[in-house]
C-alpha cells in the first residue's frame, strides 16, 4: 500500500474518497469554505443534532475533484480513545473504498493536532489492509493508495511519524503471517530462517543453537525435552541489537516459540487445536520487534531470544513423570506435557542471563487460564519489578495493546511442589496463569528485572476486532518496540 503525505488545501484535493474525523475539540480537522469544507461543516452539524450514528458517506457530483467524503464522528465512538478510534476509522474506510471501487484515498489531518495522528492513521491502514489470503483461490483485496493531508509546516514531524509507524506496522504484519501460517510451514528451522533473513539485511547479530545434540551440550534441557516427540528439531534463536553508544540498560525480549502445540502425550482435545499453530506468537512478536528495532535504532541494547520447538506425541516424546534438570540446576517433574511453554522458557530465560540482560520481558501464549480471566482484548502481565511492569503497561497503552497485572503471590508457590523434583510443571486447578508465572519466576536470572506477558487471549481472533480481521493480531510487537524506545 502506498502511503504518502500531501500538503494540499481542501479546495485543491483530488481523490476518490476523502476521509475525515470530526472530533469535539476540532483538533484533527481544519474546515475551510471549499466544497469539501462546506460538506464537512454540514456533517459536523448533523452529527451534533444526532442525525447520524458515528459515520456518514456523501457522494459528490461531477465537477468536484473528490468523488466521495466519508466522515466519522469521534464523540460517537465511546469504546476506544481517540488514537485507537482513528486507526479503526482508517481501516473501516478501506471497506467503504472496496465497496465502491475507490482506489485513491485521502485522510484529512489538516487541523492543529492532525500531525500527531499521522502514525495512528498509517497504522490503521497498514494493519487494516492486511489479509492472510495466500491460500485462497480468489483474492478479493484490491490495491489502494492513501495520501495523508496535513500542512507543510508539520511535514518533518509527519514524515517521522509515517516512517516509524510504517516500519512497526509492517513488522506487526510479519508476526501475523508467522502465526497464521500452518505448523507444517513454520517449524523451528523455518522460524530460525526468518530470524536469519532479518539479521542478514539489518544491523543484528545472530546465534542459532540448533538441534537436540547442540542444545543438550549447552544444557538447554527444556527445549530438548519438549522437542523430543517431533520430527522437527528444536532450536534457540538469539538476535542482538547494539546501539552506537554503549547503553547501561540491556533489554532481553524472550518469546515462547512452540510452532505447534498438540499437548504432547497429555494431548489436547481436537476442537480448536488448529489454533495451536500460533503457539509461537510470543516468539513471532520478538522476531518482528527485533526487525523493527534494527531499523529504528533506539538507544538501548536489545537482545531477542526465542525458544522454538514443536510439542508432539510420539515414541520418543517426553512422558508425564519424566524429570528434567533446567539450566539453573533446578529439577522439574513433567506432570503434564501440555505445560510445555514454561519448560522451553527456562532455557530462554537462562540465555537472557548469559547475555547479561538487566531487564527481561517475555511474551508467551502460556495458559488457557488467562483467556478465561481476561478474554481476548487484554493480556496478563506479572513480574518482579513494579517499575518495569508499569513501563510495559504504559508502552502497550500508547499503542492500543492492553495489559492487566496479576499478583505473583508467594503463598501459591506451594502449588508447584513435587516430591520427586524441585518443581512440578503445573499448579493445581486454580490460578493457572499465576502459577505459570510463579514457575517462570524460578528461572529468572539472579538480579534481573523481569516481566511476563501471557498473550494467550489476544494473539488470535475468531471474529474481527478493531482494525483486525479474524486471525492473528501480532500482539506484543508494538509494545516491545515502544518499550525499547522508552528505555
Ligand atoms: N499453548 C497452551 C496455552 C494456550 C491455550 C494458548 C489457549 C492459547 C490458547 C499451553 O501450552 C497449554 O497447553 N497450557 C495448559 C497448561 C495446563 C496443562 C497447566 C493450559 O492452559 O491448559
Ligand atoms: Zn501446551
Ligand atoms: Zn503451548
PDB file of N, CA, C and O and ligand atoms in Angstrom, residues 256 258 261 263 268 275-276 279 311 336-342 365-372 425-428 432 454-457 459, ligand 1:
ATOM      1  N   UNK A 256       8.094 -17.370  23.619  1.00  0.00           N
ATOM      2  CA  UNK A 256       7.742 -18.795  23.500  1.00  0.00           C
ATOM      3  C   UNK A 256       7.548 -19.102  22.023  1.00  0.00           C
ATOM      4  O   UNK A 256       6.738 -18.465  21.354  1.00  0.00           O
ATOM      5  N   UNK A 258       6.639 -22.221  20.409  1.00  0.00           N
ATOM      6  CA  UNK A 258       6.121 -23.573  20.132  1.00  0.00           C
ATOM      7  C   UNK A 258       5.376 -23.504  18.797  1.00  0.00           C
ATOM      8  O   UNK A 258       4.310 -22.885  18.704  1.00  0.00           O
ATOM      9  N   UNK A 261       1.429 -26.839  19.134  1.00  0.00           N
ATOM     10  CA  UNK A 261       1.254 -27.447  20.449  1.00  0.00           C
ATOM     11  C   UNK A 261       0.084 -28.417  20.428  1.00  0.00           C
ATOM     12  O   UNK A 261      -1.073 -28.027  20.548  1.00  0.00           O
ATOM     13  N   UNK A 263      -0.099 -30.615  22.694  1.00  0.00           N
ATOM     14  CA  UNK A 263      -0.185 -31.018  24.092  1.00  0.00           C
ATOM     15  C   UNK A 263       0.809 -32.137  24.390  1.00  0.00           C
ATOM     16  O   UNK A 263       1.113 -32.406  25.539  1.00  0.00           O
ATOM     17  N   UNK A 268      -4.177 -32.598  23.701  1.00  0.00           N
ATOM     18  CA  UNK A 268      -5.314 -31.687  23.797  1.00  0.00           C
ATOM     19  C   UNK A 268      -6.538 -32.263  23.110  1.00  0.00           C
ATOM     20  O   UNK A 268      -6.393 -33.057  22.182  1.00  0.00           O
ATOM     21  N   UNK A 275      -5.653 -23.823  16.276  1.00  0.00           N
ATOM     22  CA  UNK A 275      -5.117 -22.503  16.627  1.00  0.00           C
ATOM     23  C   UNK A 275      -3.759 -22.609  17.316  1.00  0.00           C
ATOM     24  O   UNK A 275      -3.059 -21.608  17.468  1.00  0.00           O
ATOM     25  N   UNK A 276      -3.372 -23.818  17.707  1.00  0.00           N
ATOM     26  CA  UNK A 276      -2.054 -24.010  18.325  1.00  0.00           C
ATOM     27  C   UNK A 276      -0.911 -23.928  17.309  1.00  0.00           C
ATOM     28  O   UNK A 276       0.248 -24.023  17.657  1.00  0.00           O
ATOM     29  N   UNK A 279       1.112 -21.047  18.534  1.00  0.00           N
ATOM     30  CA  UNK A 279       1.671 -21.080  19.890  1.00  0.00           C
ATOM     31  C   UNK A 279       3.106 -20.525  19.912  1.00  0.00           C
ATOM     32  O   UNK A 279       3.756 -20.550  20.943  1.00  0.00           O
ATOM     33  N   UNK A 311       5.619 -29.347  19.945  1.00  0.00           N
ATOM     34  CA  UNK A 311       5.191 -30.244  21.026  1.00  0.00           C
ATOM     35  C   UNK A 311       4.297 -31.334  20.457  1.00  0.00           C
ATOM     36  O   UNK A 311       3.124 -31.107  20.175  1.00  0.00           O
ATOM     37  N   UNK A 336       2.473 -32.659  33.324  1.00  0.00           N
ATOM     38  CA  UNK A 336       1.591 -32.540  32.173  1.00  0.00           C
ATOM     39  C   UNK A 336       2.424 -32.022  30.994  1.00  0.00           C
ATOM     40  O   UNK A 336       2.996 -30.939  31.061  1.00  0.00           O
ATOM     41  N   UNK A 337       2.493 -32.810  29.928  1.00  0.00           N
ATOM     42  CA  UNK A 337       3.354 -32.413  28.799  1.00  0.00           C
ATOM     43  C   UNK A 337       2.768 -31.229  28.021  1.00  0.00           C
ATOM     44  O   UNK A 337       3.451 -30.647  27.173  1.00  0.00           O
ATOM     45  N   UNK A 338       1.507 -30.878  28.325  1.00  0.00           N
ATOM     46  CA  UNK A 338       0.895 -29.727  27.656  1.00  0.00           C
ATOM     47  C   UNK A 338       1.343 -28.405  28.297  1.00  0.00           C
ATOM     48  O   UNK A 338       1.111 -27.339  27.738  1.00  0.00           O
ATOM     49  N   UNK A 339       1.953 -28.466  29.464  1.00  0.00           N
ATOM     50  CA  UNK A 339       2.529 -27.246  30.049  1.00  0.00           C
ATOM     51  C   UNK A 339       3.990 -27.178  29.595  1.00  0.00           C
ATOM     52  O   UNK A 339       4.924 -27.264  30.398  1.00  0.00           O
ATOM     53  N   UNK A 340       4.141 -27.074  28.259  1.00  0.00           N
ATOM     54  CA  UNK A 340       5.473 -27.156  27.648  1.00  0.00           C
ATOM     55  C   UNK A 340       6.133 -25.796  27.488  1.00  0.00           C
ATOM     56  O   UNK A 340       7.355 -25.697  27.471  1.00  0.00           O
ATOM     57  N   UNK A 341       5.298 -24.746  27.381  1.00  0.00           N
ATOM     58  CA  UNK A 341       5.854 -23.406  27.140  1.00  0.00           C
ATOM     59  C   UNK A 341       6.821 -23.009  28.241  1.00  0.00           C
ATOM     60  O   UNK A 341       7.924 -22.528  27.991  1.00  0.00           O
ATOM     61  N   UNK A 342       6.423 -23.268  29.472  1.00  0.00           N
ATOM     62  CA  UNK A 342       7.258 -22.880  30.613  1.00  0.00           C
ATOM     63  C   UNK A 342       8.552 -23.672  30.636  1.00  0.00           C
ATOM     64  O   UNK A 342       9.564 -23.210  31.162  1.00  0.00           O
ATOM     65  N   UNK A 365       2.128 -17.397  24.721  1.00  0.00           N
ATOM     66  CA  UNK A 365       0.750 -17.889  24.748  1.00  0.00           C
ATOM     67  C   UNK A 365       0.758 -19.033  25.766  1.00  0.00           C
ATOM     68  O   UNK A 365       0.806 -20.196  25.406  1.00  0.00           O
ATOM     69  N   UNK A 366       0.758 -18.660  27.049  1.00  0.00           N
ATOM     70  CA  UNK A 366       1.136 -19.638  28.068  1.00  0.00           C
ATOM     71  C   UNK A 366      -0.009 -20.440  28.669  1.00  0.00           C
ATOM     72  O   UNK A 366       0.143 -21.628  28.905  1.00  0.00           O
ATOM     73  N   UNK A 367      -1.148 -19.774  28.927  1.00  0.00           N
ATOM     74  CA  UNK A 367      -2.208 -20.525  29.630  1.00  0.00           C
ATOM     75  C   UNK A 367      -3.615 -20.250  29.092  1.00  0.00           C
ATOM     76  O   UNK A 367      -3.944 -19.117  28.717  1.00  0.00           O
ATOM     77  N   UNK A 368      -4.422 -21.292  29.110  1.00  0.00           N
ATOM     78  CA  UNK A 368      -5.842 -21.118  28.829  1.00  0.00           C
ATOM     79  C   UNK A 368      -6.494 -20.328  29.963  1.00  0.00           C
ATOM     80  O   UNK A 368      -7.481 -19.628  29.750  1.00  0.00           O
ATOM     81  N   UNK A 369      -5.914 -20.411  31.147  1.00  0.00           N
ATOM     82  CA  UNK A 369      -6.494 -19.733  32.316  1.00  0.00           C
ATOM     83  C   UNK A 369      -6.553 -18.217  32.116  1.00  0.00           C
ATOM     84  O   UNK A 369      -7.520 -17.569  32.518  1.00  0.00           O
ATOM     85  N   UNK A 370      -5.537 -17.654  31.457  1.00  0.00           N
ATOM     86  CA  UNK A 370      -5.544 -16.194  31.265  1.00  0.00           C
ATOM     87  C   UNK A 370      -6.657 -15.804  30.291  1.00  0.00           C
ATOM     88  O   UNK A 370      -7.221 -14.710  30.385  1.00  0.00           O
ATOM     89  N   UNK A 371      -6.976 -16.682  29.352  1.00  0.00           N
ATOM     90  CA  UNK A 371      -8.045 -16.382  28.389  1.00  0.00           C
ATOM     91  C   UNK A 371      -9.388 -16.346  29.106  1.00  0.00           C
ATOM     92  O   UNK A 371     -10.230 -15.484  28.869  1.00  0.00           O
ATOM     93  N   UNK A 372      -9.564 -17.298  30.046  1.00  0.00           N
ATOM     94  CA  UNK A 372     -10.813 -17.301  30.812  1.00  0.00           C
ATOM     95  C   UNK A 372     -10.906 -16.087  31.724  1.00  0.00           C
ATOM     96  O   UNK A 372     -11.976 -15.548  31.975  1.00  0.00           O
ATOM     97  N   UNK A 425       5.657 -29.152  36.976  1.00  0.00           N
ATOM     98  CA  UNK A 425       5.485 -28.167  35.894  1.00  0.00           C
ATOM     99  C   UNK A 425       4.069 -27.619  35.790  1.00  0.00           C
ATOM    100  O   UNK A 425       3.805 -26.760  34.943  1.00  0.00           O
ATOM    101  N   UNK A 426       3.142 -28.092  36.625  1.00  0.00           N
ATOM    102  CA  UNK A 426       1.829 -27.444  36.684  1.00  0.00           C
ATOM    103  C   UNK A 426       1.432 -27.198  38.139  1.00  0.00           C
ATOM    104  O   UNK A 426       1.937 -27.866  39.047  1.00  0.00           O
ATOM    105  N   UNK A 427       0.532 -26.220  38.328  1.00  0.00           N
ATOM    106  CA  UNK A 427      -0.015 -25.970  39.664  1.00  0.00           C
ATOM    107  C   UNK A 427      -1.272 -26.802  39.823  1.00  0.00           C
ATOM    108  O   UNK A 427      -1.416 -27.842  39.183  1.00  0.00           O
ATOM    109  N   UNK A 428      -2.177 -26.343  40.619  1.00  0.00           N
ATOM    110  CA  UNK A 428      -3.422 -27.102  40.796  1.00  0.00           C
ATOM    111  C   UNK A 428      -4.483 -26.645  39.818  1.00  0.00           C
ATOM    112  O   UNK A 428      -4.179 -26.184  38.716  1.00  0.00           O
ATOM    113  N   UNK A 432      -4.311 -20.703  37.327  1.00  0.00           N
ATOM    114  CA  UNK A 432      -3.356 -21.281  36.383  1.00  0.00           C
ATOM    115  C   UNK A 432      -2.381 -20.289  35.758  1.00  0.00           C
ATOM    116  O   UNK A 432      -1.219 -20.622  35.521  1.00  0.00           O
ATOM    117  N   UNK A 454       1.426 -12.849  29.387  1.00  0.00           N
ATOM    118  CA  UNK A 454       0.680 -14.018  28.911  1.00  0.00           C
ATOM    119  C   UNK A 454      -0.310 -13.528  27.855  1.00  0.00           C
ATOM    120  O   UNK A 454      -1.347 -12.936  28.171  1.00  0.00           O
ATOM    121  N   UNK A 455       0.028 -13.788  26.587  1.00  0.00           N
ATOM    122  CA  UNK A 455      -0.741 -13.242  25.461  1.00  0.00           C
ATOM    123  C   UNK A 455      -1.678 -14.287  24.828  1.00  0.00           C
ATOM    124  O   UNK A 455      -2.088 -14.138  23.674  1.00  0.00           O
ATOM    125  N   UNK A 456      -2.009 -15.320  25.607  1.00  0.00           N
ATOM    126  CA  UNK A 456      -2.855 -16.393  25.057  1.00  0.00           C
ATOM    127  C   UNK A 456      -4.237 -15.879  24.624  1.00  0.00           C
ATOM    128  O   UNK A 456      -4.862 -16.479  23.746  1.00  0.00           O
ATOM    129  N   UNK A 457      -4.715 -14.771  25.223  1.00  0.00           N
ATOM    130  CA  UNK A 457      -6.017 -14.211  24.811  1.00  0.00           C
ATOM    131  C   UNK A 457      -5.947 -13.511  23.468  1.00  0.00           C
ATOM    132  O   UNK A 457      -6.589 -13.938  22.493  1.00  0.00           O
ATOM    133  N   UNK A 459      -3.671 -13.141  21.036  1.00  0.00           N
ATOM    134  CA  UNK A 459      -2.774 -13.455  19.903  1.00  0.00           C
ATOM    135  C   UNK A 459      -3.531 -13.803  18.629  1.00  0.00           C
ATOM    136  O   UNK A 459      -3.021 -13.632  17.525  1.00  0.00           O
TER     137      UNK A 459
HETATM  138  N1  LIG B   1      -0.365 -23.144  24.469  1.00  0.00           N
HETATM  139  C1  LIG B   1      -1.132 -23.515  25.584  1.00  0.00           C
HETATM  140  C2  LIG B   1      -1.932 -22.381  26.197  1.00  0.00           C
HETATM  141  C3  LIG B   1      -2.990 -21.750  25.341  1.00  0.00           C
HETATM  142  C4  LIG B   1      -4.310 -22.105  25.493  1.00  0.00           C
HETATM  143  C5  LIG B   1      -2.674 -20.754  24.450  1.00  0.00           C
HETATM  144  C6  LIG B   1      -5.278 -21.491  24.736  1.00  0.00           C
HETATM  145  C7  LIG B   1      -3.653 -20.146  23.685  1.00  0.00           C
HETATM  146  C8  LIG B   1      -4.956 -20.501  23.833  1.00  0.00           C
HETATM  147  C9  LIG B   1      -0.240 -24.061  26.703  1.00  0.00           C
HETATM  148  O1  LIG B   1       0.906 -24.722  26.281  1.00  0.00           O
HETATM  149  C10 LIG B   1      -1.051 -25.025  27.488  1.00  0.00           C
HETATM  150  O2  LIG B   1      -1.441 -26.006  26.929  1.00  0.00           O
HETATM  151  N2  LIG B   1      -1.311 -24.731  28.743  1.00  0.00           N
HETATM  152  C11 LIG B   1      -2.092 -25.556  29.578  1.00  0.00           C
HETATM  153  C12 LIG B   1      -1.425 -25.639  30.921  1.00  0.00           C
HETATM  154  C13 LIG B   1      -2.030 -26.637  31.832  1.00  0.00           C
HETATM  155  C14 LIG B   1      -1.699 -28.032  31.351  1.00  0.00           C
HETATM  156  C15 LIG B   1      -1.492 -26.412  33.212  1.00  0.00           C
HETATM  157  C16 LIG B   1      -3.473 -24.931  29.706  1.00  0.00           C
HETATM  158  O3  LIG B   1      -3.576 -23.716  29.831  1.00  0.00           O
HETATM  159  O4  LIG B   1      -4.456 -25.655  29.650  1.00  0.00           O
END
